[in-house]
Amino acid sequence: MSVTSTEQNNHAENSTACNMERDASVRQPGRWREWLERSDVGRLWTELHRLVCHHPLVRASQSAGLLVESEGRSSAYNDLTQELFVALLSKGRFQHYLDTGMTDTEIECEIGQIELTNILTAELRKRHPESYRLARRISTIIQSSPNFRRFDGSGADDPYRRLSDRVYGLNEWPDDKPRRPNHELEQRVQMVPVRQRDTRMVGCTGDAQIIINNSDLEDLIISVLEAVDSPVDVRTLRSLVLSRLPVMDIYLVPLSGDDAEDGRSSLEPVDGRDNPEQGLLRREAERQAAGYVERFLTSLYHAVRGKSKQYNRILGVLWYCYLSPEHMTQLQAAARLGVSDSLVSDYRKRIEQQLRALAFTEIEEARRFEMALRERVRAMVGEEAAV
């Protein structure tokens, strides 16, 4: 199956029809099985285009700048439809729908709610990682915390209503709490101070900052709702809460994408080498990190009362539980070292106590310490293994 440029141009002329479809009521699903069995590419592309026009995340993608509209909105819809078509074709989903005997409704639900949603959310997550992560956390908190409840009168009667359209407020508010217009919400939320950024590193790779922990985030949501004094739909609530947080979404653009008329790049890459001042500061930071490592290892030596056997064990726990790329569990580390799990737990408490005593003030300072410590302990553990 393939889609010709002529077919796409025909659909590009129907931008008004696409907007009318967006506002229309939910219609019956297309005859997907019939068109797949007949390999009717034109009908398949038309129905995919309809799903794109109706999808709730398309509006979010437009506001986030993910849909390029230089040639009109219909061009953005066509590009997204073509991307969806290619994704389904490359993964063999069309044949899978036929082989498994899925109904027209099941096919349309999977394409709209899974395949297209995955394409849009993947791009949102890539371009706006912190906003995406915080929006998910806000949604989870307001649904799980007893401090909040729904105010849209649906509840269990409408379980399939989109989360972003549901209305939430404080649990203590009466059922008839009046709602305020959005412009008034934006004015009133200015009374809530912007929270300071929590710079602790988290995540499986340790490259993401907490920004705000869950308990403080819940307090912030409560403060926002108290300030606006009105039940709010989830989409608006997430926007109001994010406006009170120091979110930094950075999207990198390659320099090679912008060329001057004479064929030379209008942007020249910056020289990544250290200048004399940067080199001096880097060497000074490395010396400080080495000093922290020596101080830390000395404190571990004293923590085991200078006994060489116990010192070698605590270095092993430090390596396998904290620094090794193998990321061992406590039980695995105990098995590797030939000691009990309780002994490893005791050594970990001593290690963490000495780590807290270092009290770093800068993230970069802690990172350099970690790098220097990893190299030093790797050499020491390797020597012990060789012995």
Coordinates of C-alpha atoms in Angstrom, one line a residue:
M1 CA 0.0 0.0 0.0
S2 CA 1.2 3.5 -0.7
V3 CA -0.3 7.0 -0.8
T4 CA 0.2 9.2 -3.9
S5 CA 0.8 12.9 -3.8
T6 CA -2.4 13.4 -5.8
E7 CA -4.4 11.8 -3.1
Q8 CA -2.8 14.0 -0.5
N9 CA -3.5 17.1 -2.5
N10 CA -7.1 16.2 -2.9
H11 CA -7.4 16.0 0.9
A12 CA -5.5 19.3 1.3
E13 CA -8.4 21.1 -0.4
N14 CA -10.8 19.9 2.3
S15 CA -9.5 21.8 5.4
T16 CA -13.0 23.3 5.9
A17 CA -14.5 19.9 5.9
C18 CA -11.9 18.7 8.4
N19 CA -12.9 21.5 10.8
M20 CA -16.5 20.6 10.4
E21 CA -15.7 17.0 11.2
R22 CA -13.9 18.2 14.4
D23 CA -17.0 19.9 15.7
A24 CA -19.4 17.2 14.6
S25 CA -20.9 14.6 16.9
V26 CA -19.2 11.1 17.2
R27 CA -20.0 9.1 14.1
Q28 CA -20.1 5.4 13.4
P29 CA -16.7 3.8 12.7
G30 CA -15.5 3.3 9.2
R31 CA -15.7 0.0 7.3
W32 CA -12.1 -0.8 8.1
R33 CA -12.2 -4.6 7.4
E34 CA -13.9 -4.1 4.0
W35 CA -11.3 -1.5 2.9
L36 CA -8.4 -3.6 4.2
E37 CA -9.6 -6.7 2.4
R38 CA -10.0 -4.6 -0.8
S39 CA -6.7 -2.7 -0.2
D40 CA -8.6 0.5 -0.8
V41 CA -5.8 2.9 0.0
G42 CA -7.8 6.0 -0.7
R43 CA -10.5 5.2 1.8
L44 CA -8.0 4.1 4.4
W45 CA -6.1 7.4 4.1
T46 CA -9.4 9.4 4.3
E47 CA -10.5 7.6 7.5
L48 CA -7.0 8.1 9.1
H49 CA -7.3 11.7 8.2
R50 CA -10.6 11.9 9.9
L51 CA -9.2 10.3 13.1
V52 CA -6.4 12.9 13.1
C53 CA -8.8 15.7 12.8
H54 CA -10.9 14.4 15.7
H55 CA -8.0 13.4 18.0
P56 CA -8.0 15.4 21.3
L57 CA -4.2 15.5 21.5
V58 CA -4.0 17.3 18.1
R59 CA -4.9 20.6 19.8
A60 CA -2.2 20.1 22.4
S61 CA 0.3 19.3 19.7
Q62 CA -0.6 22.5 17.9
S63 CA -0.2 24.7 21.0
A64 CA 3.2 22.9 21.7
G65 CA 4.4 23.7 18.2
L66 CA 4.6 20.1 17.1
L67 CA 2.4 20.5 14.0
V68 CA 4.0 22.7 11.3
E69 CA 1.4 25.0 9.8
S70 CA 3.5 27.0 7.4
E71 CA 1.3 25.9 4.5
G72 CA -2.0 25.8 6.4
R73 CA -3.5 23.6 9.0
S74 CA -4.6 21.0 6.5
S75 CA -0.9 20.5 5.5
A76 CA -0.1 19.6 9.1
Y77 CA -3.0 17.2 9.3
N78 CA -1.8 15.6 6.0
D79 CA 1.7 15.1 7.3
L80 CA 0.5 13.6 10.5
T81 CA -1.9 11.3 8.7
Q82 CA 0.9 10.2 6.4
E83 CA 3.2 9.5 9.4
L84 CA 0.4 7.4 11.0
F85 CA -0.2 5.5 7.8
V86 CA 3.5 4.7 7.4
A87 CA 3.8 3.6 11.0
L88 CA 0.8 1.2 10.7
L89 CA 2.1 -0.2 7.4
S90 CA 5.7 -0.7 8.6
K91 CA 4.6 -2.5 11.8
G92 CA 2.2 -4.7 9.8
R93 CA -0.8 -3.6 11.8
F94 CA -3.2 -3.6 8.8
Q95 CA -2.5 -7.3 8.2
H96 CA -2.7 -8.0 12.0
Y97 CA -6.2 -6.5 12.1
L98 CA -7.3 -8.9 9.4
D99 CA -5.6 -12.0 10.8
T100 CA -7.0 -11.5 14.3
G101 CA -10.6 -10.8 13.1
M102 CA -10.9 -7.4 14.8
T103 CA -14.2 -5.6 14.3
D104 CA -14.4 -2.1 12.7
T105 CA -14.9 -0.5 16.1
E106 CA -11.9 -2.3 17.6
I107 CA -9.7 -1.3 14.7
E108 CA -10.7 2.3 15.0
C109 CA -10.2 2.4 18.8
E110 CA -6.8 0.9 18.5
I111 CA -5.6 3.3 15.8
G112 CA -7.0 6.4 17.5
Q113 CA -6.4 5.6 21.1
I114 CA -3.1 3.7 20.9
E115 CA -1.2 4.2 17.6
L116 CA -2.0 7.9 17.0
T117 CA -1.7 8.7 20.7
N118 CA 1.7 7.1 20.9
I119 CA 3.0 9.2 18.0
L120 CA 1.8 12.4 19.6
T121 CA 2.8 11.7 23.1
A122 CA 6.2 10.5 22.1
E123 CA 6.8 13.9 20.4
L124 CA 5.4 15.8 23.3
R125 CA 7.6 13.8 25.7
K126 CA 10.7 14.5 23.6
R127 CA 10.2 18.3 23.1
H128 CA 8.7 19.0 26.5
P129 CA 10.0 16.4 28.9
E130 CA 9.5 18.2 32.2
S131 CA 6.1 19.6 31.4
Y132 CA 4.9 16.2 30.2
R133 CA 6.2 14.4 33.3
L134 CA 4.7 17.0 35.7
A135 CA 1.4 16.9 33.9
R136 CA 1.2 13.2 34.4
R137 CA 2.1 13.6 38.1
I138 CA -0.6 16.2 38.6
S139 CA -3.2 14.0 37.0
T140 CA -2.2 11.1 39.2
I141 CA -2.3 13.1 42.4
I142 CA -5.7 14.7 41.9
Q143 CA -7.2 11.2 41.1
S144 CA -5.6 9.4 44.0
S145 CA -5.5 12.0 46.9
P146 CA -8.4 12.3 49.3
N147 CA -8.0 16.1 49.2
F148 CA -9.6 16.2 45.7
R149 CA -12.8 15.0 44.1
R150 CA -14.7 15.4 40.8
F151 CA -17.3 18.2 40.4
D152 CA -18.6 17.6 36.9
G153 CA -21.5 15.4 38.1
S154 CA -20.3 12.4 36.0
G155 CA -18.3 10.2 38.3
A156 CA -19.1 6.5 37.7
D157 CA -21.9 7.5 35.2
D158 CA -19.3 8.6 32.7
P159 CA -16.1 6.6 33.2
Y160 CA -14.9 7.1 29.7
R161 CA -14.9 10.9 29.6
R162 CA -11.5 12.2 28.8
L163 CA -9.4 13.0 31.8
S164 CA -8.5 16.4 30.6
D165 CA -12.2 17.4 30.4
R166 CA -13.0 16.2 33.9
V167 CA -13.6 18.9 36.6
Y168 CA -11.9 18.6 40.0
G169 CA -11.8 20.7 43.1
L170 CA -11.1 20.4 46.8
N171 CA -12.9 17.6 48.7
E172 CA -14.2 20.1 51.3
W173 CA -16.1 22.2 48.8
P174 CA -19.9 21.9 48.5
D175 CA -21.3 20.2 45.4
D176 CA -22.8 23.5 44.1
K177 CA -19.5 25.3 44.2
P178 CA -19.7 27.9 41.2
R179 CA -17.0 27.9 38.5
R180 CA -15.1 31.0 37.4
P181 CA -14.1 32.0 33.9
N182 CA -10.6 31.1 32.7
H183 CA -9.4 34.7 32.5
E184 CA -10.3 35.2 36.2
L185 CA -8.5 31.9 37.1
E186 CA -5.3 33.2 35.5
Q187 CA -5.5 36.4 37.4
R188 CA -6.2 34.8 40.8
V189 CA -3.4 32.2 40.4
Q190 CA -0.8 35.0 40.4
M191 CA -1.3 35.2 44.2
V192 CA 0.4 31.8 44.5
P193 CA 4.2 32.2 44.7
V194 CA 6.4 30.3 42.3
R195 CA 8.0 27.4 44.0
Q196 CA 11.8 26.9 44.1
R197 CA 13.3 24.2 42.0
D198 CA 14.4 21.0 43.6
T199 CA 17.7 20.1 41.9
R200 CA 18.1 16.6 43.2
M201 CA 18.8 14.1 40.5
V202 CA 16.4 11.1 40.0
G203 CA 15.5 8.6 37.3
C204 CA 17.0 5.3 36.2
T205 CA 19.9 7.2 34.6
G206 CA 20.1 9.9 37.2
D207 CA 19.8 12.7 34.6
A208 CA 16.4 14.2 35.6
Q209 CA 15.8 16.7 38.4
I210 CA 12.9 16.2 40.9
I211 CA 11.7 19.8 40.4
I212 CA 9.2 19.3 43.2
N213 CA 8.4 16.2 45.3
N214 CA 4.9 14.7 45.4
S215 CA 3.9 16.1 48.8
D216 CA 5.0 19.6 47.9
L217 CA 3.3 19.2 44.5
E218 CA 0.0 18.2 46.2
D219 CA 0.3 21.3 48.5
L220 CA 0.8 23.5 45.5
I221 CA -2.3 22.1 43.8
I222 CA -4.3 22.8 46.9
S223 CA -2.9 26.3 47.1
V224 CA -3.8 26.9 43.4
L225 CA -7.4 25.7 44.0
E226 CA -7.8 27.8 47.1
A227 CA -6.5 30.8 45.2
V228 CA -8.8 30.4 42.2
D229 CA -11.7 29.3 44.5
S230 CA -13.4 27.3 41.8
P231 CA -13.6 23.8 40.4
V232 CA -11.3 23.5 37.4
D233 CA -11.1 21.1 34.5
V234 CA -7.9 19.0 34.5
R235 CA -6.4 20.6 31.4
T236 CA -6.7 24.1 32.9
L237 CA -5.6 23.0 36.3
R238 CA -2.4 21.5 35.0
S239 CA -1.6 24.7 33.1
L240 CA -2.2 26.8 36.3
V241 CA 0.0 24.6 38.4
L242 CA 2.8 24.5 35.9
S243 CA 2.7 28.3 35.8
R244 CA 3.8 28.2 39.4
L245 CA 6.8 25.9 38.8
P246 CA 10.2 26.7 37.3
V247 CA 9.9 24.2 34.4
M248 CA 12.8 24.2 31.9
D249 CA 11.9 22.4 28.6
I250 CA 14.9 22.4 26.3
Y251 CA 14.6 21.2 22.7
L252 CA 17.9 21.0 20.7
V253 CA 17.9 22.1 17.1
P254 CA 20.8 20.9 14.8
L255 CA 22.9 23.8 13.5
S256 CA 23.1 22.2 10.0
G257 CA 19.5 22.9 9.4
D258 CA 20.0 26.6 8.6
D259 CA 22.2 27.4 5.7
A260 CA 23.0 30.8 4.2
E261 CA 22.4 31.7 0.6
D262 CA 26.1 31.4 -0.4
G263 CA 26.1 27.7 0.7
R264 CA 28.0 28.4 4.0
S265 CA 26.3 27.9 7.3
S266 CA 25.0 31.1 8.9
L267 CA 25.7 29.6 12.3
E268 CA 29.2 28.4 13.2
P269 CA 29.6 25.8 15.9
V270 CA 31.1 27.1 19.1
D271 CA 34.6 26.0 19.9
G272 CA 34.1 23.3 22.6
R273 CA 37.6 23.5 23.9
D274 CA 38.4 25.1 27.3
N275 CA 39.7 28.6 27.3
P276 CA 42.6 29.3 29.9
E277 CA 40.1 30.3 32.6
Q278 CA 37.9 27.3 32.1
G279 CA 40.9 25.0 32.1
L280 CA 42.1 26.4 35.4
L281 CA 38.6 26.1 36.9
R282 CA 38.3 22.6 35.7
R283 CA 41.6 21.5 37.1
E284 CA 40.8 23.2 40.4
A285 CA 37.4 21.3 40.5
E286 CA 39.2 18.0 39.8
R287 CA 41.6 18.7 42.6
Q288 CA 38.7 19.5 45.0
A289 CA 36.9 16.3 43.9
A290 CA 40.1 14.2 44.6
G291 CA 40.3 15.8 48.0
Y292 CA 36.7 14.9 48.8
V293 CA 37.4 11.3 47.6
E294 CA 40.4 11.0 50.0
R295 CA 38.4 12.4 52.9
F296 CA 35.5 10.1 52.2
L297 CA 37.6 7.0 51.9
T298 CA 39.4 7.9 55.1
S299 CA 36.1 8.3 56.9
L300 CA 35.1 4.8 55.7
Y301 CA 38.4 3.4 57.0
H302 CA 37.7 4.9 60.4
A303 CA 34.1 3.7 60.3
V304 CA 35.4 0.1 60.3
R305 CA 38.0 0.9 62.9
G306 CA 40.9 0.5 60.5
K307 CA 40.4 -3.2 60.0
S308 CA 41.6 -4.1 56.5
K309 CA 39.2 -7.0 56.0
Q310 CA 36.1 -5.0 56.9
Y311 CA 37.5 -2.0 54.9
N312 CA 37.7 -4.2 51.8
R313 CA 34.2 -5.4 52.3
I314 CA 32.8 -1.9 52.7
L315 CA 34.6 -0.9 49.5
G316 CA 33.0 -3.9 47.8
V317 CA 29.5 -2.8 49.0
L318 CA 30.2 0.8 47.8
W319 CA 31.2 -0.5 44.4
Y320 CA 28.5 -3.1 43.8
C321 CA 25.6 -1.2 45.4
Y322 CA 26.4 2.4 44.3
L323 CA 29.1 2.7 41.6
S324 CA 29.1 -0.4 39.5
P325 CA 27.4 -0.3 36.1
E326 CA 25.9 -3.7 36.9
H327 CA 23.4 -2.0 39.3
M328 CA 23.3 -5.0 41.7
T329 CA 20.6 -5.4 44.3
Q330 CA 21.6 -5.8 48.0
L331 CA 21.0 -9.5 47.8
Q332 CA 23.2 -9.9 44.7
A333 CA 26.0 -7.8 46.3
A334 CA 25.8 -10.0 49.4
A335 CA 26.1 -13.1 47.3
R336 CA 29.0 -11.7 45.3
L337 CA 30.9 -10.7 48.5
G338 CA 30.1 -13.9 50.3
V339 CA 28.5 -12.1 53.3
S340 CA 25.0 -11.8 54.8
D341 CA 22.4 -9.4 53.6
S342 CA 22.2 -7.8 57.0
L343 CA 25.9 -7.0 56.9
V344 CA 25.6 -5.4 53.5
S345 CA 22.7 -3.3 54.9
D346 CA 24.8 -2.2 57.9
Y347 CA 27.6 -1.2 55.6
R348 CA 25.2 0.7 53.4
K349 CA 24.0 2.7 56.4
R350 CA 27.6 3.6 57.2
I351 CA 28.4 4.6 53.6
E352 CA 25.3 6.8 53.4
Q353 CA 26.1 8.4 56.7
Q354 CA 29.5 9.4 55.5
L355 CA 28.1 10.7 52.2
R356 CA 25.7 13.0 53.9
A357 CA 28.5 14.4 56.0
L358 CA 30.1 15.7 52.8
A359 CA 27.3 18.2 52.2
F360 CA 27.9 19.4 48.7
T361 CA 26.5 22.8 47.7
E362 CA 26.7 22.4 43.9
I363 CA 25.4 19.7 41.6
E364 CA 28.6 19.8 39.4
E365 CA 30.7 19.5 42.5
A366 CA 28.8 16.3 43.5
R367 CA 29.1 14.9 39.9
R368 CA 32.9 15.4 39.8
F369 CA 33.1 13.7 43.2
E370 CA 31.1 10.7 41.9
M371 CA 33.3 10.4 38.8
A372 CA 36.5 10.6 40.8
L373 CA 35.2 8.1 43.4
R374 CA 34.1 5.6 40.8
E375 CA 37.5 5.6 39.1
R376 CA 39.3 5.3 42.5
V377 CA 37.1 2.5 43.8
R378 CA 37.2 0.6 40.5
A379 CA 41.0 0.5 40.7
M380 CA 40.9 -0.5 44.4
V381 CA 38.3 -3.2 43.9
G382 CA 40.1 -4.5 40.8
E383 CA 43.3 -4.8 42.8
E384 CA 41.6 -6.7 45.6
A385 CA 40.0 -9.1 43.0
A386 CA 43.4 -9.8 41.5
V387 CA 44.9 -10.6 44.9

